[in-house]
PDB file of C-alpha atoms in Angstrom:
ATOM      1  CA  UNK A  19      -2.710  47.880 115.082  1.00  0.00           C
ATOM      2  CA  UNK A  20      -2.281  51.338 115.850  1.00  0.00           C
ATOM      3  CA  UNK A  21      -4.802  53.559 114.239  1.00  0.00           C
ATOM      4  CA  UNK A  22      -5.941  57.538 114.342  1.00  0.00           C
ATOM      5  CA  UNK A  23      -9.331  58.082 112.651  1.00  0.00           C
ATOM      6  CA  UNK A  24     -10.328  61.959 112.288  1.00  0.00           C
ATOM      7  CA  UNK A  25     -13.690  63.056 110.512  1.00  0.00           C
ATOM      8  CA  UNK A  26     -14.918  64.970 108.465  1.00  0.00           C
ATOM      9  CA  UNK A  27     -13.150  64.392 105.529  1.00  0.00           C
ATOM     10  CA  UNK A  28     -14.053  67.683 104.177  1.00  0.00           C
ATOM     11  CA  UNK A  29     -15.397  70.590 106.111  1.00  0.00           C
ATOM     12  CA  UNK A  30     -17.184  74.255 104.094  1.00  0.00           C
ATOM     13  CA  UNK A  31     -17.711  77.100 106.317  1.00  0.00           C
ATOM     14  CA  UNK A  32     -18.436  80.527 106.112  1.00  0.00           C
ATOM     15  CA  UNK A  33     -15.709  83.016 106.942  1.00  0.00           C
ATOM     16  CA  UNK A  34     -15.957  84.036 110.543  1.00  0.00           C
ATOM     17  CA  UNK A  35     -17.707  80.562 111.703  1.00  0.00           C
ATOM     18  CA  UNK A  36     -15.827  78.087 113.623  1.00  0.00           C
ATOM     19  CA  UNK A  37     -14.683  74.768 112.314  1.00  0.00           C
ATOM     20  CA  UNK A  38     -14.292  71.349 114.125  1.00  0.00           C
ATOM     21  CA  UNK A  39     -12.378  68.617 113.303  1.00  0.00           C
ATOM     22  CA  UNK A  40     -12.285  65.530 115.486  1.00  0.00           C
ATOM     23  CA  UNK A  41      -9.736  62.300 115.912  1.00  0.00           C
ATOM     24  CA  UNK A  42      -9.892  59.026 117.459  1.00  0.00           C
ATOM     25  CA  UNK A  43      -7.098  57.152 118.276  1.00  0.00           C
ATOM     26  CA  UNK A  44      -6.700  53.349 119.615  1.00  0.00           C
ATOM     27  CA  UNK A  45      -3.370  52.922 121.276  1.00  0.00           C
ATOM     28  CA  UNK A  46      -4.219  54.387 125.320  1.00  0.00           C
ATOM     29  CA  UNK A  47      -0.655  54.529 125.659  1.00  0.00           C
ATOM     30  CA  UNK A  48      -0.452  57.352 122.966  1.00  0.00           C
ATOM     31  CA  UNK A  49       1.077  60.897 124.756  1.00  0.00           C
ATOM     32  CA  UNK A  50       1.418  63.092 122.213  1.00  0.00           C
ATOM     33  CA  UNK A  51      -1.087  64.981 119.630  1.00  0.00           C
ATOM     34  CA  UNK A  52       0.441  66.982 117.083  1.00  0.00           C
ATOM     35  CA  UNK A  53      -1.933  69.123 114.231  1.00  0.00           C
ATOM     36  CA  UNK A  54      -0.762  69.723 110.723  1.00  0.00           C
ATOM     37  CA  UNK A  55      -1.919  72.223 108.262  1.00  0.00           C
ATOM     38  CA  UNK A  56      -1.002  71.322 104.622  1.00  0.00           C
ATOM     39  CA  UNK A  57      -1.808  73.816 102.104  1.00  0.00           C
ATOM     40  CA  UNK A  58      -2.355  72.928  98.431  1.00  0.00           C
ATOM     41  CA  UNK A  59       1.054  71.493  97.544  1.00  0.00           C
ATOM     42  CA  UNK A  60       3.200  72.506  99.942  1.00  0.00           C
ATOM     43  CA  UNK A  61       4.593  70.510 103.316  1.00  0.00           C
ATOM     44  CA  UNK A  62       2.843  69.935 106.237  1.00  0.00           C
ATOM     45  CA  UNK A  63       3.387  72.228 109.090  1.00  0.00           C
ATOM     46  CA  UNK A  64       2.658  71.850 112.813  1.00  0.00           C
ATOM     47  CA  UNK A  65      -0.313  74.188 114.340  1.00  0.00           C
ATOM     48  CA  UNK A  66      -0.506  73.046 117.270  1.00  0.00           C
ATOM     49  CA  UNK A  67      -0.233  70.185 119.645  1.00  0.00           C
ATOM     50  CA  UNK A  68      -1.067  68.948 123.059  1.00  0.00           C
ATOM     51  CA  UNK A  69       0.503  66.073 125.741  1.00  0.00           C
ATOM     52  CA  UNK A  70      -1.634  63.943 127.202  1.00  0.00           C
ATOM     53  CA  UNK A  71      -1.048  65.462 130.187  1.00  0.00           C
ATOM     54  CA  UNK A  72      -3.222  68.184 129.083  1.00  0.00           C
ATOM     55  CA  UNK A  73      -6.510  68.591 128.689  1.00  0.00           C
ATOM     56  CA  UNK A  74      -7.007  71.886 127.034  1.00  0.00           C
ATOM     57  CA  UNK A  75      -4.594  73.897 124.697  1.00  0.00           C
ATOM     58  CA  UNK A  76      -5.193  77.407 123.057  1.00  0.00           C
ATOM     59  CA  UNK A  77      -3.066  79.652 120.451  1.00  0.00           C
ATOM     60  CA  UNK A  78      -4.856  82.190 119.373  1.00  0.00           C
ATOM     61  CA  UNK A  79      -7.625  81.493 116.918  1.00  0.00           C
ATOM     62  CA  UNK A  80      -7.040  77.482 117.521  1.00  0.00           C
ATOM     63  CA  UNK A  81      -7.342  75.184 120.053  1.00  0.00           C
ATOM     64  CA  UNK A  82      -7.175  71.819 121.197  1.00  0.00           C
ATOM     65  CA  UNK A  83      -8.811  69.623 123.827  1.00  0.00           C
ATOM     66  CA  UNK A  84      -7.949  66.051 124.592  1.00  0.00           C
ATOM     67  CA  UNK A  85     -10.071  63.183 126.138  1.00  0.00           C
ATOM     68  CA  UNK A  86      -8.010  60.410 127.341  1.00  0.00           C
ATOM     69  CA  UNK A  87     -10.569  58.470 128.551  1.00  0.00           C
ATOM     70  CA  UNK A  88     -12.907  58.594 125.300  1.00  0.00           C
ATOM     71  CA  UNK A  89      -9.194  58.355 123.496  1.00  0.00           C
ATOM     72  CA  UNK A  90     -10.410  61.235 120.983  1.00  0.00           C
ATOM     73  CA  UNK A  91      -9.261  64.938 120.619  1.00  0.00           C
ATOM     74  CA  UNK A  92     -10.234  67.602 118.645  1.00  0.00           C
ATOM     75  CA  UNK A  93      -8.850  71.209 116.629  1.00  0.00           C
ATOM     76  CA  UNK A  94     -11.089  74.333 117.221  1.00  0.00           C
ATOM     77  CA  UNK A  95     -10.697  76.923 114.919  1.00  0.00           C
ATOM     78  CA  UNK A  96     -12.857  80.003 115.493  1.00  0.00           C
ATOM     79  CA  UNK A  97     -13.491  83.482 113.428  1.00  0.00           C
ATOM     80  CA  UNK A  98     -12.282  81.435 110.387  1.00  0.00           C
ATOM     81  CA  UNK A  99     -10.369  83.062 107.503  1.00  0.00           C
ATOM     82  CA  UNK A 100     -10.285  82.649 103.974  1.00  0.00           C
ATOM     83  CA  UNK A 101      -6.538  81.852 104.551  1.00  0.00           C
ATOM     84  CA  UNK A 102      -7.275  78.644 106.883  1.00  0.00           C
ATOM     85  CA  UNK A 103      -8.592  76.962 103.773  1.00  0.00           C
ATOM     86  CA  UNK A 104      -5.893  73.911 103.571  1.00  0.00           C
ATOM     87  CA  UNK A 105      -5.957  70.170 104.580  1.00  0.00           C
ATOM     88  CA  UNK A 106      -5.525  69.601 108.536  1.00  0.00           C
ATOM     89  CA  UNK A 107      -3.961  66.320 109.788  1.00  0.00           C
ATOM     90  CA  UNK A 108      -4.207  64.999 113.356  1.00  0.00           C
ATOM     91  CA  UNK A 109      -1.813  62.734 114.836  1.00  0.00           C
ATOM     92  CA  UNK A 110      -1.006  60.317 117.768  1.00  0.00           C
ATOM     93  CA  UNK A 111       2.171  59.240 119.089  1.00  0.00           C
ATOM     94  CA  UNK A 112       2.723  55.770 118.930  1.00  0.00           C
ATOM     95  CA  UNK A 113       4.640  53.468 121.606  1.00  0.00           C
ATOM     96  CA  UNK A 114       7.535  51.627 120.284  1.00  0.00           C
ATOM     97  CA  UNK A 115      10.931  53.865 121.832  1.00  0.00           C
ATOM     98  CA  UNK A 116      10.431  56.325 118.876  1.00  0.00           C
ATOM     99  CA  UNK A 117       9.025  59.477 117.199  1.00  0.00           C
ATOM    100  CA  UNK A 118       6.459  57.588 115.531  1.00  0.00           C
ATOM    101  CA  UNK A 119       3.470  59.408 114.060  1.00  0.00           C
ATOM    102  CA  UNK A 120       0.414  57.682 113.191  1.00  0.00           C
ATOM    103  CA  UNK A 121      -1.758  60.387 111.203  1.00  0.00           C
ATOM    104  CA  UNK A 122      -5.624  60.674 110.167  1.00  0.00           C
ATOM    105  CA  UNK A 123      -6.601  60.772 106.763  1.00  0.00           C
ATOM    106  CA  UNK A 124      -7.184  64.292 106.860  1.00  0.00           C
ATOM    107  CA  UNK A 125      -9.714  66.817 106.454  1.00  0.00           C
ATOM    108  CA  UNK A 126     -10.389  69.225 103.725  1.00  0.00           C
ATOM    109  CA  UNK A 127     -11.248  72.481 104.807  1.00  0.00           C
ATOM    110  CA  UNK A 128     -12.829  75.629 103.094  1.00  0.00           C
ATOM    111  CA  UNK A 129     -13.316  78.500 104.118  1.00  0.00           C
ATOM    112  CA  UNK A 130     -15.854  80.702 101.822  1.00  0.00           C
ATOM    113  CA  UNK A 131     -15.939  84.880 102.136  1.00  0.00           C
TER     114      UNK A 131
ATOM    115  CA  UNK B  26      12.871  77.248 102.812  1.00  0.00           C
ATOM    116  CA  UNK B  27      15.909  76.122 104.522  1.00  0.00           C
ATOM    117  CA  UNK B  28      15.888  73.783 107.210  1.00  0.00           C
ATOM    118  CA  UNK B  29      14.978  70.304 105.052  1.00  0.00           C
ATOM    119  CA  UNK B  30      15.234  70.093 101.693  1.00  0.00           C
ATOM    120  CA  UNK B  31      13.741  67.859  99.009  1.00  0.00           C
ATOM    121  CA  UNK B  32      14.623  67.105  95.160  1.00  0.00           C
ATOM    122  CA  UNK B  33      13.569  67.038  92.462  1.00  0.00           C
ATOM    123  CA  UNK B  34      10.329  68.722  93.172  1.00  0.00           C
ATOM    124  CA  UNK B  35       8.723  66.844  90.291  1.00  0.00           C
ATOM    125  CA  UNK B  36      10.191  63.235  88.989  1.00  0.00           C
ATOM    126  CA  UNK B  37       8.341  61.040  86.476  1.00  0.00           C
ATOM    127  CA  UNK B  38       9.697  57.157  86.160  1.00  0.00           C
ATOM    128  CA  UNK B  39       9.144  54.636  83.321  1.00  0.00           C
ATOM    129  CA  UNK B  40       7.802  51.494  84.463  1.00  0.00           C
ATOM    130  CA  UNK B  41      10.923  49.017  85.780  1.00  0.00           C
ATOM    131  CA  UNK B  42      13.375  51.845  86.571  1.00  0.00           C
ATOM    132  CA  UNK B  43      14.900  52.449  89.947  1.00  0.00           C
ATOM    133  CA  UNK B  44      14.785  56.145  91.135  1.00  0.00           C
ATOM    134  CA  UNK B  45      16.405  58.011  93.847  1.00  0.00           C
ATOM    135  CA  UNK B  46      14.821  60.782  96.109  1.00  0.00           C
ATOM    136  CA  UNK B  47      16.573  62.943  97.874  1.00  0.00           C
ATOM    137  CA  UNK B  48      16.297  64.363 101.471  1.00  0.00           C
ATOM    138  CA  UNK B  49      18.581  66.798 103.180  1.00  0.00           C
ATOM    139  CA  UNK B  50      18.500  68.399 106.282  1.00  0.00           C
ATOM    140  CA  UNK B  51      20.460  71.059 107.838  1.00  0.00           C
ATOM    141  CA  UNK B  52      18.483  71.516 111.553  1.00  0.00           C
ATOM    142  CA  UNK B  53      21.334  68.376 113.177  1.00  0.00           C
ATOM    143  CA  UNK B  54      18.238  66.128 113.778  1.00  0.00           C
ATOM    144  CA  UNK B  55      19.073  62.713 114.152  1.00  0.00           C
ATOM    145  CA  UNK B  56      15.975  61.007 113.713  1.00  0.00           C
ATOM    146  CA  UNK B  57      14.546  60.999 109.764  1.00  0.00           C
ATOM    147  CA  UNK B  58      11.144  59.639 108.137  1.00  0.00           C
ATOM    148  CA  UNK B  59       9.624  59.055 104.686  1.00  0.00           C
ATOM    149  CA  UNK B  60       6.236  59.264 104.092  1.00  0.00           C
ATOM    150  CA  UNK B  61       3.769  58.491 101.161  1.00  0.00           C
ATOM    151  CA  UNK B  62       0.712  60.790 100.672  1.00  0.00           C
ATOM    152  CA  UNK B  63      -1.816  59.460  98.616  1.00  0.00           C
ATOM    153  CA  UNK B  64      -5.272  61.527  97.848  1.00  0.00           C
ATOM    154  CA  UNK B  65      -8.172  61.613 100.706  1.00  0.00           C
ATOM    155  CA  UNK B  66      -5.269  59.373 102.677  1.00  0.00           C
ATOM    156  CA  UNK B  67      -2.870  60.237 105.622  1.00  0.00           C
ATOM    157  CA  UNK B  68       1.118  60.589 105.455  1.00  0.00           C
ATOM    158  CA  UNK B  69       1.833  56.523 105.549  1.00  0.00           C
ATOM    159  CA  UNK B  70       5.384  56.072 107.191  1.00  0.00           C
ATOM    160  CA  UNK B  71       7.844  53.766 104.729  1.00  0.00           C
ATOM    161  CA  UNK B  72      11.594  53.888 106.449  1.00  0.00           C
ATOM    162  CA  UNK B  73      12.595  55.604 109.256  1.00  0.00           C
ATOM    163  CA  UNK B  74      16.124  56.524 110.929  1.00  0.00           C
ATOM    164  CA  UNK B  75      17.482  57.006 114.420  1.00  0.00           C
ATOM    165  CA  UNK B  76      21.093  57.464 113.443  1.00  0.00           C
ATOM    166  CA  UNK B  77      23.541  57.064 110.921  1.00  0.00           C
ATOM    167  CA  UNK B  78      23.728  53.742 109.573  1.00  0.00           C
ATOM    168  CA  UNK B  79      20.391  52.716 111.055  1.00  0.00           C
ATOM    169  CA  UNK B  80      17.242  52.374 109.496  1.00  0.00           C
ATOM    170  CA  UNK B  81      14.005  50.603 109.962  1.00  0.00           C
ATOM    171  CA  UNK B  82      10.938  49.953 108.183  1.00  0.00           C
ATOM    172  CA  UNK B  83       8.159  51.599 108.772  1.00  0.00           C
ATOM    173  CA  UNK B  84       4.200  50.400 107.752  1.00  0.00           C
ATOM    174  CA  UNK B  85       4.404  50.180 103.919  1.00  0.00           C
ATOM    175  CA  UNK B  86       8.340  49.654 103.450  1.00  0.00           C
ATOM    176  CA  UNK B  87       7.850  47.068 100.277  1.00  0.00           C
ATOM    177  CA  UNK B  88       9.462  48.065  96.877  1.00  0.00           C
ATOM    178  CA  UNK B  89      11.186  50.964  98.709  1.00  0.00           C
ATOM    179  CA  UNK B  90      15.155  51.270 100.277  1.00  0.00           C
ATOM    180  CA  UNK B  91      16.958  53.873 102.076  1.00  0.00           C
ATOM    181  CA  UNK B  92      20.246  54.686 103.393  1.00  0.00           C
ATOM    182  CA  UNK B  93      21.944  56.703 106.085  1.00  0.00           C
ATOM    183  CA  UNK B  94      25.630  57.291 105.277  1.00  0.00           C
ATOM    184  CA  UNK B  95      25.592  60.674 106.430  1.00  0.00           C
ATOM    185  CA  UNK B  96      23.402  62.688 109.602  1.00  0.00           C
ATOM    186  CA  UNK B  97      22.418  65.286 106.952  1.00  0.00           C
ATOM    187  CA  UNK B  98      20.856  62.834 104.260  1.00  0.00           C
ATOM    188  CA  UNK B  99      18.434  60.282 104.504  1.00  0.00           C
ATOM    189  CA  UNK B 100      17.544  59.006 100.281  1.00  0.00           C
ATOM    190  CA  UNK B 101      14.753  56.928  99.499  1.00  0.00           C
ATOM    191  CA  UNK B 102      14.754  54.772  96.306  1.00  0.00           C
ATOM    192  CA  UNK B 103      11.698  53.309  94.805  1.00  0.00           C
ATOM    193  CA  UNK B 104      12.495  50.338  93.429  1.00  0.00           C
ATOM    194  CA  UNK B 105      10.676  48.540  90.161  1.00  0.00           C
ATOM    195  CA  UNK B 106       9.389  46.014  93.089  1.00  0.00           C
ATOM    196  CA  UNK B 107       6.716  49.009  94.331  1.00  0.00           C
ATOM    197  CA  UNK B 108       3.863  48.122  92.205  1.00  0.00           C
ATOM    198  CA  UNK B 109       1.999  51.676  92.534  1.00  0.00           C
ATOM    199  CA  UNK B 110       4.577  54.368  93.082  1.00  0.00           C
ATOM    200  CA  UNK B 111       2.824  57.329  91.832  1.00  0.00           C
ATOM    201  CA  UNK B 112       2.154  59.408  95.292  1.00  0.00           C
ATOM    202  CA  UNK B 113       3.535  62.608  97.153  1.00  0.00           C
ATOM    203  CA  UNK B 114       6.893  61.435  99.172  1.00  0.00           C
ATOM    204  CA  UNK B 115       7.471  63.469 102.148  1.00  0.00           C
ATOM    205  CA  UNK B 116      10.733  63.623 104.293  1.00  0.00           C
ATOM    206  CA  UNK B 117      10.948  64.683 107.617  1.00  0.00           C
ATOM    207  CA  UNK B 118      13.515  65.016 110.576  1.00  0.00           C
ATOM    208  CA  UNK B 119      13.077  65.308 114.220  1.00  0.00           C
ATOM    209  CA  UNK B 120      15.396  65.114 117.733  1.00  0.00           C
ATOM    210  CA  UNK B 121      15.047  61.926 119.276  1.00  0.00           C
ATOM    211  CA  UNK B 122      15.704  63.279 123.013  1.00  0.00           C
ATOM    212  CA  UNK B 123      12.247  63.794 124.666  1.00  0.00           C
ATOM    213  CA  UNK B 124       8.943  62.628 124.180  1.00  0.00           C
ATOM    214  CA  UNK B 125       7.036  65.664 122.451  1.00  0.00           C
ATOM    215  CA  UNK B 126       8.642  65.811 119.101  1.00  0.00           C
ATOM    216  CA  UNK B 127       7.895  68.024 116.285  1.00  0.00           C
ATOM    217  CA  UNK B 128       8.870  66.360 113.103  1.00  0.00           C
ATOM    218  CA  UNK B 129      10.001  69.033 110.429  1.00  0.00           C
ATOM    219  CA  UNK B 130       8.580  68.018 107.141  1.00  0.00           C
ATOM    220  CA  UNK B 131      10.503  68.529 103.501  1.00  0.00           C
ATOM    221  CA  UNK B 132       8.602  70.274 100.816  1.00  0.00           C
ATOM    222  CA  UNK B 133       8.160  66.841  98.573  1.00  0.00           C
ATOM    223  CA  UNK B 134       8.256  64.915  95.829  1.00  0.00           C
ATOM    224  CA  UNK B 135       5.744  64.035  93.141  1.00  0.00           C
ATOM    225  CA  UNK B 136       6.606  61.049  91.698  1.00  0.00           C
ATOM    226  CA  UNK B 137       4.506  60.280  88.617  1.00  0.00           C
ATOM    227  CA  UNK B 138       5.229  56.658  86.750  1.00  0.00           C
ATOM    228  CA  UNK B 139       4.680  57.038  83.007  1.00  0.00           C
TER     229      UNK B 139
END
């Protein structure tokens, strides 16, 4: 079945380093890569995302890059912040006529002043 | 925090009872989702909803029912039949037209059986 894999599960940094997060995804027909950040217990929120018609996407401190052939993608953060500190999903649109999400487990990330 | 709405923020169930979540959303979205969040685990989709009086099941649907009476509302009940229902339940609500849509996430439930 469909399935997004992201590692690591939990990432420490120092503040101002950058932090990588990496996905995997199985379905080749998947076009669409969302990023949530959740911080501690509130709702998920979208960072950023990219279309598989992209290869590269950048806002700011974040950014995304996509390889369709290797099916895996990737959020960059750089000059982290305390304030990035939250859990960060990745997700792959699945085929099937609808919005469908699959997500990652997510990974836990702190950043330390 | 307008937009979707979620309540009760906190809901604790005795063992056998039905309870009712509710979702509400104010953006005209057609399309709505639940989600369970379990620790070190993704958002696991349980019904989802294209339009009003349509639903379908989504990956983990057992011991769980919906309905979709009205655009604006999409409740989840967790039935006695869901043998482990103490997780994080997440709505969310989306357009349908397009391909490269955000889903708007609700600010959740914690459902704790006793």
């Amino acid at each position: 079945g469909e399935n997004v894999e992201q590692h690591p599960s939990t990432l420490s940094v120092q503040e101002g380093d950058s932090a990588v997060i990496k996905c995997t995804y199985s379905d080749s027909a998947s076009n669409y890569f969302p990023w949530y950040k959740q911080e501690l217990g509130k709702r998920p929120q979208l960072i950023i995302d990219i279309r598989s018609n992209v290869g590269e996407k950048k806002d700011q401190r974040i950014a995304v890059t996509l390889n369709k052939t290797a099916k895996h993608f990737s959020l960059h953060i750089t000059e982290t912040q305390p304030e990035d500190s939250a859990v960060y999903f990745c997700a792959a649109r699945g085929t099937g006529g609808y919005n469908k999400l699959i997500f990652g487990a997510g990974t836990r990330l702190a950043v330390h002043p | 925090d307008g937009g979707i709405t979620q309540s009760p923020k906190y809901l604790f169930r005795k063992e056998g009872q039905n309870v009712t979540l509710s979702c509400e959303q104010n953006l005209n979205h057609d399309a709505m989702y639940w989600y369970r969040q379990d620790p070190g685990q993704g958002l696991r989709l349980i019904y989802y909803s294209q339009i009003v009086n349509d639903f379908q099941k989504g990956d983990i649907a057992e011991g769980y029912s919906v309905s979709r009476e009205k655009k604006e509302s999409f409740p989840l009940t967790v039935t006695s039949a869901q043998k482990n229902p103490t997780a994080f339940y997440l709505c969310a609500s989306s357009i349908i037209q397009g391909a490269y849509n955000e889903q708007f996430f609700g600010p959740g439930t914690r459902l704790t059986v006793l």
